[in-house]
Amino acid sequence: MADQHLKLSRRQIGVGLTAIAVLVVGYFCWQAVTASRALTNARHDANMVQKQIQAGDFTGASRSLDALRSDTHTAHSRTGGPLWDITKHIPYVGRNIGAVQTVARVLDTATSINAPIALQLSHSLDQGAFRPVNGKIDLAEVTKLTPEVQKAASSIDQAGDDLDTIRSGRLLFPFNDLVGDLQDQVDEARSAANATASAFDLLPQMLGADGPRTYLLMIQNPAELRSTGGLPGSLAILHADNGRLTMGWQGSAGDINPSTNGFPSPVVALPKETLDEYGQTPATDFRDLNFSPDFSQDAQIARAMVKRRLGVSVDGVVSVDPVALGYMMIGTGPIAVGNNITLTAATVAPTLLNETYKNIQNATAQDTFFESVARKIFDAVMGGQGNQQQAVRGLGTATSQHRVLIWSSRADEESRFAGTAVGGTLQGKTGSRPQVGLFINDSTAGKMDYYLQYRSSVSAVDCRDHGAQDLHAVVSLGSNVPKDFSSLGPFILGSGEFTKQGDIAFNLRLYAPAGGEVTGLTVDGTEQTITADPDHGRTIAFLPITLTPGQRMTVTADITTAKNQSGDGVLDFTPGLLPVANGTKIASACD
C-alpha cells in the first residue's frame, strides 16, 4: 500500500511539474505574442507620427506618439523579467530571445526620450523658430534647444551601442531582417543626431555670436569628379555676425589661380605621402586641391590660396554641390535666376552640371551664370523662403550623402567635425572599426562625369584569428554617354588632349583600412596589378579606368583588415550624381 501511495505521489508530482511547465511556456508565449503585437502596432504608429509631422498635424502626431510610447512600453515590459533572462541563455534560440529583449528596450527608450524631442524640433521648425529674418537667424532659439538636442543624441548613441551587440546575421528569420533594418535605421539616426547636436552646439559661435566670422563657400562640381565630390568651381566669401549671414565676393577657381597653370609653387607644404600620391598640383592649382579625400587638408590649402590671392583670412570652409542645393530647394520652392530661367529642386543639378555647358559656350559667361544662381539660392534660403522644415530635411539628406562638408580653422571646433558626416576627414586608425574608401578623380578634363554612373558596396566575408576580417568590395561602373556625343561640345567632352572625346577617364583609388591591405583586384574578372601606396596610415590600390560610350564595368577587390578590427566597418566614397547614402555600415563577419 505504501508503494502505491509513493507511486501515486510521484505521478502527481510529475503531472504537477508538467502543468507548471505548460503554464510557464504558455505564459512565455503569451508574453511573446503580446510583445510582437505591440511592436507591430508601434511600427504603424511610428509611420503615422512621421506622416502627421510632414503634414504639419502636430496635434495628431502628439496623439500618435502617445500610442507609440504605450506600444513600445508594453513590448519592453512583456520581454523583461527572470523568465526571459533565463531563456536567452538557451543555445542557438537564446540569441534570438536576447535580441528581442534588446530591441524592445531600445525602442522603448527611443520613444520616451528621442521621439518627443524630435517632435518638439519639428514643431519649432514648422513655427519658423529658426527661419532667418532679414538674413539673420535667432541664435537664442538655437541655444535654448541645445540641451534637449544633446540629450537625444546621447540617447541614440546608447541605443546604437546596444544594438551593435546583436549580430543580426546569426538570428533566425524574420528576426535577422527586422533587427538588421533597425540597426541600419539607428545608425543613420545616430549620425544625423550627432551632426545635429554638434550643429546646435557650434552654430552660435560659428555664426558670429562671439565675434564676426568669415568663410569660404565652395560649390563642388561632380560633373568633373574629385575625391571629395567634384572640382571646386563656384566660390563665394560669406560673412557671419551675431546670426546674420551675408554673401560678399563671388568668383571661380580661375579667379583664385594667378595663371592658367595655377600658382608657381605650392602654397602649403604637403605631407610626403600626399606628394608621392598626388604630386604638388593640389597645392598649386585650386581646381585640383581636393584630389585627396581628406577634406580637412584640402580646406587648409583653399584657405591659403584665398589668403594669397584675395588677402582674406577665412575662419573656415563650407562645401556643397548642386545635388545638395536641389535637396534644399525642395523646401525653398522654385527660384527665378534670370533670362526666363526658373530652377526647381529637380532641375538645378542638370542645369548647373550639364545644360549650362551645352547652352553657354563662353567660360566667363558660364561663371557669371553660376554666380547668379549661387546668390539667388543663398538669398532664398537666408530670406526664409518656402517650407523651412523641408529645407532642413533636404539638408539632412545631403549631409547623409556627404555632399555638405565643413572645416574650421579653430582646433576645438574642427575636432567636433572630425569623424562625422560633415567632417570629411580621412581617418587613420579607428580602433576595431575598419574603414574602406573608394575615391574617384577625373582625368578627362571635361564635364563627362555627369554621364558616369557608379555604385559601390563592401561586405565582410570571413573572420580570421586575432579579430582580422576579410572584406570584398564591388564597384559597378557605367557610361551613359549618348552614341552621338558630338553635340555635347568641348566644355563637356574635353579637348581630347587627355583622353579620346566621348570616353570617360578617371582614376579609382581604393583605400584599405589602417593596417590592412588590398590582396586582390579585378576588372570584369581579369586580375590587375595591385599597388600599395601609403596615405594617412592606409594603403591605396590605384586603378586608372576609361569607359567608352555605353560601356559597363565591374571592379572587385579583396581586402584584409588589421588585427583587432573585428567590429562593423564603414564605407566612404566619392559622392556622384546618384542619390545614395554614404558612410555606410559594413556588417562584421566576427561574433
Coordinates of C-alpha atoms in Angstrom, one line a residue:
M1 CA 0.0 0.0 0.0
A2 CA 2.8 2.4 0.8
D3 CA 4.4 1.7 -2.5
Q4 CA 1.1 2.5 -4.3
H5 CA 0.9 5.8 -2.4
L6 CA 4.5 6.5 -3.3
K7 CA 3.8 5.8 -7.0
L8 CA 0.7 8.0 -6.9
S9 CA 2.7 10.8 -5.3
R10 CA 5.4 10.6 -8.0
R11 CA 2.7 10.5 -10.6
Q12 CA 1.0 13.5 -9.1
I13 CA 4.4 15.3 -8.8
G14 CA 5.0 14.6 -12.5
V15 CA 1.6 15.8 -13.5
G16 CA 2.1 18.9 -11.4
L17 CA 5.5 19.7 -12.9
T18 CA 4.1 19.2 -16.4
A19 CA 1.3 21.5 -15.6
I20 CA 3.7 24.1 -14.2
A21 CA 5.9 23.7 -17.3
V22 CA 2.8 24.2 -19.6
L23 CA 1.8 27.2 -17.6
V24 CA 5.3 28.7 -17.8
V25 CA 5.6 28.0 -21.6
G26 CA 2.1 29.3 -22.1
Y27 CA 2.9 32.5 -20.1
F28 CA 6.1 33.0 -22.1
C29 CA 4.2 32.5 -25.3
W30 CA 1.5 35.0 -24.2
Q31 CA 4.2 37.5 -23.4
A32 CA 5.9 36.9 -26.7
V33 CA 2.7 37.2 -28.7
T34 CA 1.7 40.4 -26.8
A35 CA 5.2 41.9 -27.3
S36 CA 5.1 41.0 -31.0
R37 CA 1.6 42.6 -31.4
A38 CA 2.8 45.7 -29.6
L39 CA 5.9 46.0 -31.8
T40 CA 3.7 45.6 -34.9
N41 CA 1.4 48.4 -33.7
A42 CA 4.5 50.5 -32.9
R43 CA 5.7 50.3 -36.5
H44 CA 2.2 51.5 -37.6
D45 CA 2.2 54.3 -35.0
A46 CA 5.7 55.4 -35.9
N47 CA 4.8 55.7 -39.6
M48 CA 1.7 57.7 -38.6
V49 CA 3.8 60.1 -36.5
Q50 CA 6.1 60.7 -39.4
K51 CA 3.3 61.4 -41.8
Q52 CA 1.5 63.7 -39.5
I53 CA 4.6 65.7 -38.8
Q54 CA 5.2 66.1 -42.5
A55 CA 1.6 67.2 -42.9
G56 CA 2.0 69.8 -40.1
D57 CA -0.6 68.0 -37.9
F58 CA 1.3 68.2 -34.7
T59 CA -1.8 67.6 -32.5
G60 CA -2.4 64.3 -34.3
A61 CA 1.3 63.5 -34.2
S62 CA 1.3 64.0 -30.4
R63 CA -1.6 61.6 -30.0
S64 CA 0.1 59.0 -32.3
L65 CA 3.3 59.4 -30.3
D66 CA 1.3 58.6 -27.1
A67 CA 0.1 55.4 -28.7
L68 CA 3.6 54.6 -29.9
R69 CA 5.1 55.1 -26.4
S70 CA 2.3 52.8 -25.0
D71 CA 3.1 50.1 -27.5
T72 CA 6.9 50.2 -27.0
H73 CA 6.5 50.2 -23.2
T74 CA 4.2 47.2 -23.5
A75 CA 6.8 45.3 -25.6
H76 CA 9.6 46.2 -23.2
S77 CA 7.6 45.1 -20.1
R78 CA 6.5 41.9 -21.7
T79 CA 10.1 40.9 -22.7
G80 CA 11.6 41.6 -19.3
G81 CA 11.8 39.6 -16.1
P82 CA 13.6 36.4 -15.0
L83 CA 11.9 34.1 -17.5
W84 CA 13.3 36.0 -20.5
D85 CA 16.6 36.5 -18.8
I86 CA 16.9 32.7 -18.3
T87 CA 15.7 31.6 -21.8
K88 CA 18.1 34.0 -23.6
H89 CA 20.9 31.7 -22.5
I90 CA 19.5 28.7 -24.3
P91 CA 21.9 27.7 -27.1
Y92 CA 21.0 28.9 -30.6
V93 CA 17.4 30.0 -29.7
G94 CA 18.6 32.2 -26.9
R95 CA 20.3 34.8 -29.0
N96 CA 17.0 35.5 -30.8
I97 CA 15.3 36.0 -27.4
G98 CA 18.0 38.2 -26.2
A99 CA 17.8 40.2 -29.5
V100 CA 14.1 40.8 -29.0
Q101 CA 14.7 42.0 -25.4
T102 CA 17.3 44.4 -26.6
V103 CA 15.2 45.7 -29.5
A104 CA 12.2 46.2 -27.2
R105 CA 14.3 48.1 -24.6
V106 CA 15.9 50.3 -27.3
L107 CA 12.6 51.2 -28.9
D108 CA 11.0 52.0 -25.5
T109 CA 13.9 54.3 -24.7
A110 CA 13.8 55.9 -28.1
T111 CA 10.1 56.7 -28.0
S112 CA 10.3 58.1 -24.4
I113 CA 13.4 60.3 -25.0
N114 CA 14.2 60.8 -28.6
A115 CA 10.7 60.9 -30.2
P116 CA 9.3 63.8 -28.1
I117 CA 12.5 65.8 -28.7
A118 CA 12.2 65.2 -32.5
L119 CA 8.6 66.2 -32.4
Q120 CA 9.5 69.4 -30.5
L121 CA 12.2 70.3 -33.0
S122 CA 9.9 69.6 -35.9
H123 CA 7.2 71.8 -34.4
S124 CA 9.7 74.6 -33.8
L125 CA 10.8 74.3 -37.4
D126 CA 7.2 74.4 -38.6
Q127 CA 6.6 77.5 -36.4
G128 CA 9.6 79.2 -38.0
A129 CA 11.7 79.4 -34.9
F130 CA 14.9 79.1 -36.9
R131 CA 13.7 80.9 -40.0
P132 CA 16.0 83.7 -41.0
V133 CA 14.5 87.2 -40.8
N134 CA 16.3 89.7 -42.9
G135 CA 19.2 87.3 -43.3
K136 CA 19.5 86.8 -39.5
I137 CA 19.0 83.6 -37.5
D138 CA 17.7 83.8 -33.9
L139 CA 20.6 82.3 -32.1
A140 CA 18.7 82.4 -28.8
E141 CA 16.3 79.8 -30.1
V142 CA 19.2 77.6 -31.1
T143 CA 20.8 77.9 -27.6
K144 CA 17.5 77.2 -25.9
L145 CA 17.0 73.8 -27.6
T146 CA 20.7 72.7 -27.5
P147 CA 20.4 70.7 -24.2
E148 CA 17.5 68.7 -25.5
V149 CA 19.2 68.0 -28.8
Q150 CA 22.3 66.8 -27.0
K151 CA 20.2 64.6 -24.7
A152 CA 18.6 63.0 -27.8
A153 CA 22.0 62.4 -29.4
S154 CA 23.4 60.8 -26.2
S155 CA 20.3 58.5 -26.1
I156 CA 20.5 57.4 -29.7
D157 CA 24.3 56.8 -29.2
Q158 CA 23.5 54.4 -26.4
A159 CA 20.8 52.8 -28.5
G160 CA 23.3 52.2 -31.3
D161 CA 25.8 50.7 -28.9
D162 CA 23.2 48.4 -27.5
L163 CA 22.1 47.2 -31.0
D164 CA 25.7 46.8 -32.1
T165 CA 25.9 43.9 -29.6
I166 CA 23.5 41.9 -31.8
R167 CA 24.8 40.0 -34.8
S168 CA 21.7 40.1 -37.0
G169 CA 23.1 37.7 -39.5
R170 CA 23.1 35.0 -36.8
L171 CA 19.5 35.3 -36.0
L172 CA 16.6 33.3 -37.2
F173 CA 14.2 34.6 -39.9
P174 CA 12.5 37.1 -39.7
F175 CA 14.4 38.5 -36.8
N176 CA 17.6 38.8 -38.9
D177 CA 16.0 41.1 -41.4
L178 CA 14.0 43.1 -38.8
V179 CA 17.0 43.6 -36.5
G180 CA 19.3 44.4 -39.4
D181 CA 16.9 47.0 -40.7
L182 CA 16.6 48.6 -37.3
Q183 CA 20.4 48.7 -36.9
D184 CA 20.7 50.5 -40.2
Q185 CA 18.0 53.0 -39.3
V186 CA 19.5 53.7 -35.9
D187 CA 23.0 54.1 -37.5
E188 CA 21.6 56.7 -39.8
A189 CA 19.7 58.4 -36.9
R190 CA 22.8 58.3 -34.8
S191 CA 24.8 60.0 -37.5
A192 CA 22.1 62.6 -38.0
A193 CA 21.6 63.2 -34.3
N194 CA 25.3 63.7 -33.6
A195 CA 25.6 66.1 -36.5
T196 CA 22.6 68.0 -35.3
A197 CA 23.9 68.1 -31.7
S198 CA 27.3 69.4 -33.0
A199 CA 25.5 72.0 -35.2
F200 CA 23.3 73.3 -32.4
D201 CA 26.3 73.5 -30.0
L202 CA 28.6 75.2 -32.5
L203 CA 26.2 77.2 -34.6
P204 CA 26.0 80.3 -32.4
Q205 CA 29.8 80.8 -32.2
M206 CA 30.2 79.9 -35.9
L207 CA 27.6 82.4 -36.9
G208 CA 29.4 85.2 -35.0
A209 CA 27.8 85.2 -31.6
D210 CA 31.3 85.7 -30.1
G211 CA 32.6 88.0 -32.9
P212 CA 32.4 88.2 -36.7
R213 CA 33.5 85.2 -38.8
T214 CA 34.4 84.8 -42.5
Y215 CA 34.0 81.6 -44.5
L216 CA 34.8 80.4 -48.0
L217 CA 31.9 78.7 -49.7
M218 CA 32.9 76.2 -52.4
I219 CA 30.3 74.6 -54.7
Q220 CA 31.9 71.3 -55.9
N221 CA 31.0 70.1 -59.5
P222 CA 30.6 66.3 -59.7
A223 CA 30.4 66.5 -63.5
E224 CA 34.2 66.7 -63.1
L225 CA 34.9 64.4 -60.1
R226 CA 37.4 64.9 -57.4
S227 CA 37.8 62.7 -54.3
T228 CA 35.6 64.8 -52.0
G229 CA 32.9 65.3 -54.7
G230 CA 33.9 67.5 -57.6
L231 CA 36.0 70.3 -59.0
P232 CA 35.6 73.3 -56.6
G233 CA 34.4 75.7 -59.3
S234 CA 32.0 78.4 -58.0
L235 CA 33.2 80.3 -54.9
A236 CA 31.9 82.9 -52.5
I237 CA 33.0 84.7 -49.3
L238 CA 30.4 84.5 -46.5
H239 CA 30.4 86.9 -43.5
A240 CA 28.7 85.9 -40.2
D241 CA 28.0 88.4 -37.4
N242 CA 25.7 87.6 -34.5
G243 CA 23.5 85.3 -36.6
R244 CA 23.4 87.4 -39.7
L245 CA 24.9 85.7 -42.7
T246 CA 25.7 87.7 -45.9
M247 CA 27.5 86.9 -49.2
G248 CA 30.3 89.1 -50.4
W249 CA 32.9 88.4 -53.1
Q250 CA 32.0 85.7 -55.7
G251 CA 34.2 84.1 -58.2
S252 CA 35.6 80.9 -59.6
A253 CA 38.7 78.7 -59.3
G254 CA 40.1 80.7 -62.2
D255 CA 39.9 83.9 -60.2
I256 CA 42.0 82.3 -57.4
N257 CA 44.6 80.8 -59.7
P258 CA 47.1 83.6 -60.7
S259 CA 47.7 81.9 -64.1
T260 CA 46.3 79.1 -66.3
N261 CA 48.6 76.6 -64.5
G262 CA 47.9 78.0 -61.1
F263 CA 50.5 79.1 -58.5
P264 CA 54.2 78.9 -59.4
S265 CA 54.9 77.0 -56.3
P266 CA 52.9 75.1 -53.5
V267 CA 51.1 77.5 -51.2
V268 CA 51.5 75.0 -48.3
A269 CA 53.9 72.2 -47.6
L270 CA 52.1 69.0 -48.4
P271 CA 52.8 65.8 -46.5
K272 CA 55.2 63.5 -48.2
E273 CA 52.6 60.8 -48.7
T274 CA 50.3 63.3 -50.4
L275 CA 53.1 64.5 -52.7
D276 CA 54.0 60.9 -53.6
E277 CA 50.4 60.0 -54.4
Y278 CA 49.0 63.2 -56.0
G279 CA 52.0 65.4 -56.8
Q280 CA 52.2 69.1 -55.9
T281 CA 49.2 70.0 -58.1
P282 CA 46.8 70.1 -55.1
A283 CA 48.8 72.9 -53.6
T284 CA 49.3 74.9 -56.8
D285 CA 46.0 74.6 -58.7
F286 CA 42.7 75.5 -57.0
R287 CA 40.9 73.2 -59.4
D288 CA 42.8 70.2 -58.1
L289 CA 43.1 71.0 -54.4
N290 CA 40.7 68.2 -53.4
F291 CA 42.5 65.3 -55.2
S292 CA 43.0 63.9 -51.7
P293 CA 39.9 62.6 -50.0
D294 CA 40.9 64.4 -46.7
F295 CA 38.7 67.5 -46.8
S296 CA 40.4 69.0 -43.7
Q297 CA 43.7 69.0 -45.6
D298 CA 42.0 70.3 -48.8
A299 CA 40.3 73.1 -47.0
Q300 CA 43.5 74.4 -45.5
I301 CA 45.0 74.5 -49.0
A302 CA 42.0 76.5 -50.2
R303 CA 42.3 78.9 -47.2
A304 CA 46.0 79.5 -48.1
M305 CA 45.2 80.2 -51.7
V306 CA 42.4 82.6 -50.9
K307 CA 44.7 84.4 -48.4
R308 CA 47.4 84.6 -51.1
R309 CA 45.1 86.0 -53.9
L310 CA 42.3 87.9 -52.1
G311 CA 44.1 88.9 -48.9
V312 CA 41.2 87.4 -46.9
S313 CA 41.8 85.1 -43.9
V314 CA 38.8 82.8 -43.7
D315 CA 37.8 81.1 -40.4
G316 CA 36.5 78.0 -42.2
V317 CA 35.5 76.4 -45.5
V318 CA 32.0 75.1 -46.3
S319 CA 31.4 72.9 -49.3
V320 CA 28.2 71.8 -51.0
D321 CA 27.3 70.5 -54.5
P322 CA 24.3 71.2 -56.9
V323 CA 22.6 67.9 -55.8
A324 CA 22.7 69.2 -52.2
L325 CA 21.2 72.5 -53.4
G326 CA 18.4 70.6 -55.1
Y327 CA 17.5 68.8 -51.8
M328 CA 17.4 72.2 -50.0
M329 CA 15.2 73.6 -52.8
I330 CA 12.5 71.1 -52.0
G331 CA 11.9 73.5 -49.2
T332 CA 12.5 76.8 -50.8
G333 CA 10.5 76.0 -53.9
P334 CA 11.3 77.3 -57.4
I335 CA 13.8 80.1 -57.8
A336 CA 13.9 82.5 -60.8
V337 CA 17.5 83.1 -61.9
G338 CA 17.0 85.4 -64.8
N339 CA 16.9 85.0 -68.6
N340 CA 13.5 83.3 -68.3
I341 CA 15.1 80.5 -66.3
T342 CA 13.5 79.2 -63.2
L343 CA 15.2 76.4 -61.3
T344 CA 13.5 73.8 -59.3
A345 CA 14.7 71.0 -56.9
A346 CA 14.6 68.6 -59.9
T347 CA 16.3 70.9 -62.5
V348 CA 19.0 72.7 -60.6
A349 CA 21.6 69.9 -60.8
P350 CA 21.1 69.1 -64.5
T351 CA 21.1 72.8 -65.3
L352 CA 24.3 73.6 -63.4
L353 CA 26.2 70.3 -64.3
N354 CA 25.2 69.8 -67.9
E355 CA 22.8 72.2 -69.7
T356 CA 24.9 75.3 -68.9
Y357 CA 27.9 73.8 -70.7
K358 CA 25.7 73.0 -73.7
N359 CA 24.0 76.3 -74.0
I360 CA 26.7 78.8 -73.0
Q361 CA 29.8 78.5 -75.0
N362 CA 31.9 81.0 -73.1
A363 CA 33.7 80.3 -69.8
T364 CA 33.3 83.8 -68.4
A365 CA 29.6 83.8 -69.1
Q366 CA 29.2 80.3 -67.5
D367 CA 30.9 81.6 -64.4
T368 CA 28.6 84.7 -64.3
F369 CA 25.6 82.4 -64.5
F370 CA 26.9 80.1 -61.8
E371 CA 27.5 83.1 -59.5
S372 CA 24.0 84.4 -60.2
V373 CA 22.4 81.0 -59.3
A374 CA 24.5 80.7 -56.1
R375 CA 23.4 84.2 -54.9
K376 CA 19.8 83.6 -55.8
I377 CA 19.7 80.3 -53.8
F378 CA 21.5 81.9 -50.9
D379 CA 19.1 84.8 -50.8
A380 CA 16.1 82.4 -50.9
V381 CA 17.5 80.3 -48.0
M382 CA 18.5 83.3 -45.9
G383 CA 15.3 85.1 -46.7
G384 CA 13.3 82.2 -45.2
Q385 CA 11.6 81.4 -48.4
G386 CA 9.3 78.3 -48.6
N387 CA 8.9 75.4 -46.2
Q388 CA 11.8 75.5 -43.6
Q389 CA 11.2 72.0 -42.3
Q390 CA 11.5 70.6 -45.8
A391 CA 14.6 72.6 -46.5
V392 CA 16.3 71.4 -43.3
R393 CA 15.2 67.8 -44.1
G394 CA 16.8 68.2 -47.5
L395 CA 20.0 69.5 -45.9
G396 CA 20.0 66.4 -43.7
T397 CA 19.7 64.2 -46.8
A398 CA 22.5 65.9 -48.5
T399 CA 24.7 65.5 -45.3
S400 CA 24.0 61.8 -45.2
Q401 CA 25.3 61.6 -48.7
H402 CA 28.5 63.5 -47.8
R403 CA 27.5 66.5 -50.0
V404 CA 27.9 69.0 -47.2
L405 CA 31.4 69.4 -45.8
I406 CA 32.7 71.8 -43.1
W407 CA 36.2 72.7 -41.9
S408 CA 37.0 75.2 -39.2
S409 CA 40.4 76.8 -38.6
R410 CA 39.7 76.6 -34.8
A411 CA 41.0 73.3 -33.4
D412 CA 38.2 72.9 -30.8
E413 CA 35.5 73.2 -33.5
E414 CA 37.3 71.1 -36.1
S415 CA 37.8 68.3 -33.5
R416 CA 34.0 68.1 -33.3
F417 CA 33.6 67.7 -37.0
A418 CA 36.3 65.0 -37.4
G419 CA 34.8 61.6 -38.0
T420 CA 31.3 63.0 -38.6
A421 CA 29.4 63.1 -41.9
V422 CA 30.3 66.8 -42.4
G423 CA 33.9 66.5 -41.4
G424 CA 35.3 64.7 -44.4
T425 CA 38.5 63.7 -42.7
L426 CA 40.5 60.8 -44.0
Q427 CA 40.9 58.8 -40.8
G428 CA 43.8 56.5 -40.0
K429 CA 43.5 54.2 -37.0
T430 CA 39.8 53.8 -36.0
G431 CA 40.1 51.1 -33.3
S432 CA 38.1 48.0 -34.0
R433 CA 36.0 49.6 -36.9
P434 CA 37.7 49.0 -40.3
Q435 CA 37.2 51.9 -42.7
V436 CA 37.3 51.4 -46.5
G437 CA 37.4 54.3 -49.0
L438 CA 36.6 54.3 -52.8
F439 CA 37.5 57.6 -54.3
I440 CA 37.5 59.0 -57.9
N441 CA 39.4 61.7 -59.6
D442 CA 38.5 62.7 -63.2
S443 CA 41.3 62.7 -65.8
T444 CA 39.2 63.7 -68.8
A445 CA 39.4 67.4 -68.1
G446 CA 35.8 67.9 -69.2
K447 CA 32.4 67.5 -67.6
M448 CA 31.9 63.9 -68.7
D449 CA 31.3 62.5 -65.2
Y450 CA 27.7 63.8 -65.5
Y451 CA 27.3 60.6 -67.6
L452 CA 29.1 58.4 -65.2
Q453 CA 27.0 56.0 -63.1
Y454 CA 28.6 54.1 -60.2
R455 CA 27.6 52.1 -57.1
S456 CA 29.9 50.6 -54.5
S457 CA 29.4 48.1 -51.7
V458 CA 31.7 46.3 -49.3
S459 CA 30.8 43.1 -47.4
A460 CA 32.6 41.2 -44.7
V461 CA 33.0 37.6 -45.8
D462 CA 35.2 36.0 -43.1
C463 CA 36.6 36.5 -39.6
R464 CA 40.2 35.5 -39.0
D465 CA 42.3 34.9 -36.0
H466 CA 43.1 37.9 -33.7
G467 CA 40.0 39.8 -34.9
A468 CA 41.0 40.4 -38.5
Q469 CA 38.4 40.3 -41.3
D470 CA 38.3 39.5 -45.0
L471 CA 36.3 42.1 -46.9
H472 CA 35.0 42.1 -50.5
A473 CA 34.4 45.3 -52.4
V474 CA 32.4 45.7 -55.6
V475 CA 32.2 48.8 -57.8
S476 CA 29.8 48.8 -60.7
L477 CA 30.6 51.5 -63.3
G478 CA 28.7 52.6 -66.4
S479 CA 28.9 55.3 -69.1
N480 CA 25.6 56.9 -70.2
V481 CA 27.3 59.0 -72.8
P482 CA 25.0 59.1 -75.9
K483 CA 26.2 57.4 -79.1
D484 CA 26.0 60.7 -81.0
F485 CA 28.0 62.7 -78.5
S486 CA 29.5 65.3 -80.9
S487 CA 26.8 67.9 -80.0
L488 CA 27.9 67.9 -76.3
G489 CA 30.7 70.4 -77.2
P490 CA 34.2 70.8 -75.9
F491 CA 33.3 72.1 -72.4
I492 CA 31.7 68.7 -71.7
L493 CA 33.8 66.4 -73.9
G494 CA 37.1 68.0 -73.1
S495 CA 39.7 68.9 -75.7
G496 CA 40.8 65.3 -76.4
E497 CA 44.2 66.0 -75.1
F498 CA 44.0 63.6 -72.2
T499 CA 41.5 61.1 -73.5
K500 CA 39.6 60.5 -76.7
Q501 CA 36.4 62.6 -76.9
G502 CA 33.4 60.6 -75.9
D503 CA 35.3 58.5 -73.3
I504 CA 35.1 59.0 -69.6
A505 CA 38.6 58.7 -67.9
F506 CA 39.3 58.7 -64.2
N507 CA 41.5 57.3 -61.5
L508 CA 39.9 55.0 -58.9
R509 CA 41.7 54.7 -55.6
L510 CA 40.7 52.1 -53.0
Y511 CA 41.8 52.9 -49.5
A512 CA 42.2 49.8 -47.3
P513 CA 41.6 50.1 -43.5
A514 CA 44.5 51.2 -41.4
G515 CA 47.0 48.3 -41.1
G516 CA 45.1 46.4 -43.8
E517 CA 45.8 45.7 -47.4
V518 CA 44.2 45.0 -50.8
T519 CA 45.0 41.4 -51.6
G520 CA 43.1 41.0 -54.9
L521 CA 41.9 43.4 -57.6
T522 CA 39.9 42.5 -60.8
V523 CA 38.3 44.3 -63.7
D524 CA 35.5 42.3 -65.2
G525 CA 37.1 39.2 -63.7
T526 CA 40.6 39.9 -65.0
E527 CA 43.3 40.2 -62.4
Q528 CA 45.0 43.6 -62.0
T529 CA 48.4 44.6 -60.6
I530 CA 48.0 45.9 -57.1
T531 CA 49.8 49.0 -55.9
A532 CA 50.4 49.6 -52.2
D533 CA 50.9 53.4 -51.8
P534 CA 50.6 54.8 -48.2
D535 CA 48.4 57.7 -47.1
H536 CA 47.3 58.6 -43.6
G537 CA 48.5 55.2 -42.4
R538 CA 46.4 53.4 -45.0
T539 CA 47.5 51.6 -48.2
I540 CA 46.0 52.5 -51.6
A541 CA 45.3 50.4 -54.6
F542 CA 45.4 52.6 -57.7
L543 CA 43.4 51.8 -60.9
P544 CA 43.1 54.1 -64.0
I545 CA 39.9 53.5 -65.8
T546 CA 38.5 54.5 -69.2
L547 CA 34.9 53.9 -70.3
T548 CA 33.7 54.2 -73.9
P549 CA 30.2 55.4 -74.6
G550 CA 27.7 52.8 -73.2
Q551 CA 30.4 50.6 -71.6
R552 CA 29.7 48.8 -68.3
M553 CA 32.4 47.6 -66.0
T554 CA 32.7 45.8 -62.6
V555 CA 35.7 46.2 -60.3
T556 CA 36.1 43.9 -57.4
A557 CA 38.7 44.0 -54.6
D558 CA 39.6 41.6 -51.8
I559 CA 40.7 43.3 -48.6
T560 CA 42.1 42.2 -45.3
T561 CA 41.9 44.3 -42.2
A562 CA 44.5 44.6 -39.5
K563 CA 44.3 42.5 -36.3
N564 CA 41.7 43.6 -33.7
Q565 CA 39.4 45.1 -36.3
S566 CA 36.5 42.8 -35.6
G567 CA 33.8 45.5 -35.4
D568 CA 31.4 46.7 -38.0
G569 CA 33.2 48.7 -40.7
V570 CA 32.4 51.9 -42.7
L571 CA 32.5 52.5 -46.4
D572 CA 33.1 56.1 -47.7
F573 CA 33.1 57.0 -51.3
T574 CA 33.1 60.0 -53.7
P575 CA 29.5 61.3 -53.9
G576 CA 28.4 61.3 -57.6
L577 CA 25.1 62.0 -59.3
L578 CA 23.2 59.0 -57.8
P579 CA 21.3 59.8 -54.6
V580 CA 22.7 57.1 -52.3
A581 CA 23.7 57.2 -48.6
N582 CA 27.4 57.5 -47.8
G583 CA 29.4 56.3 -44.9
T584 CA 27.5 53.0 -45.0
K585 CA 28.0 50.2 -42.5
I586 CA 29.9 47.1 -43.3
A587 CA 28.4 44.4 -41.0
S588 CA 31.1 42.5 -39.2
A589 CA 31.8 38.8 -40.0
C590 CA 33.0 38.3 -36.4
D591 CA 30.9 37.3 -33.4

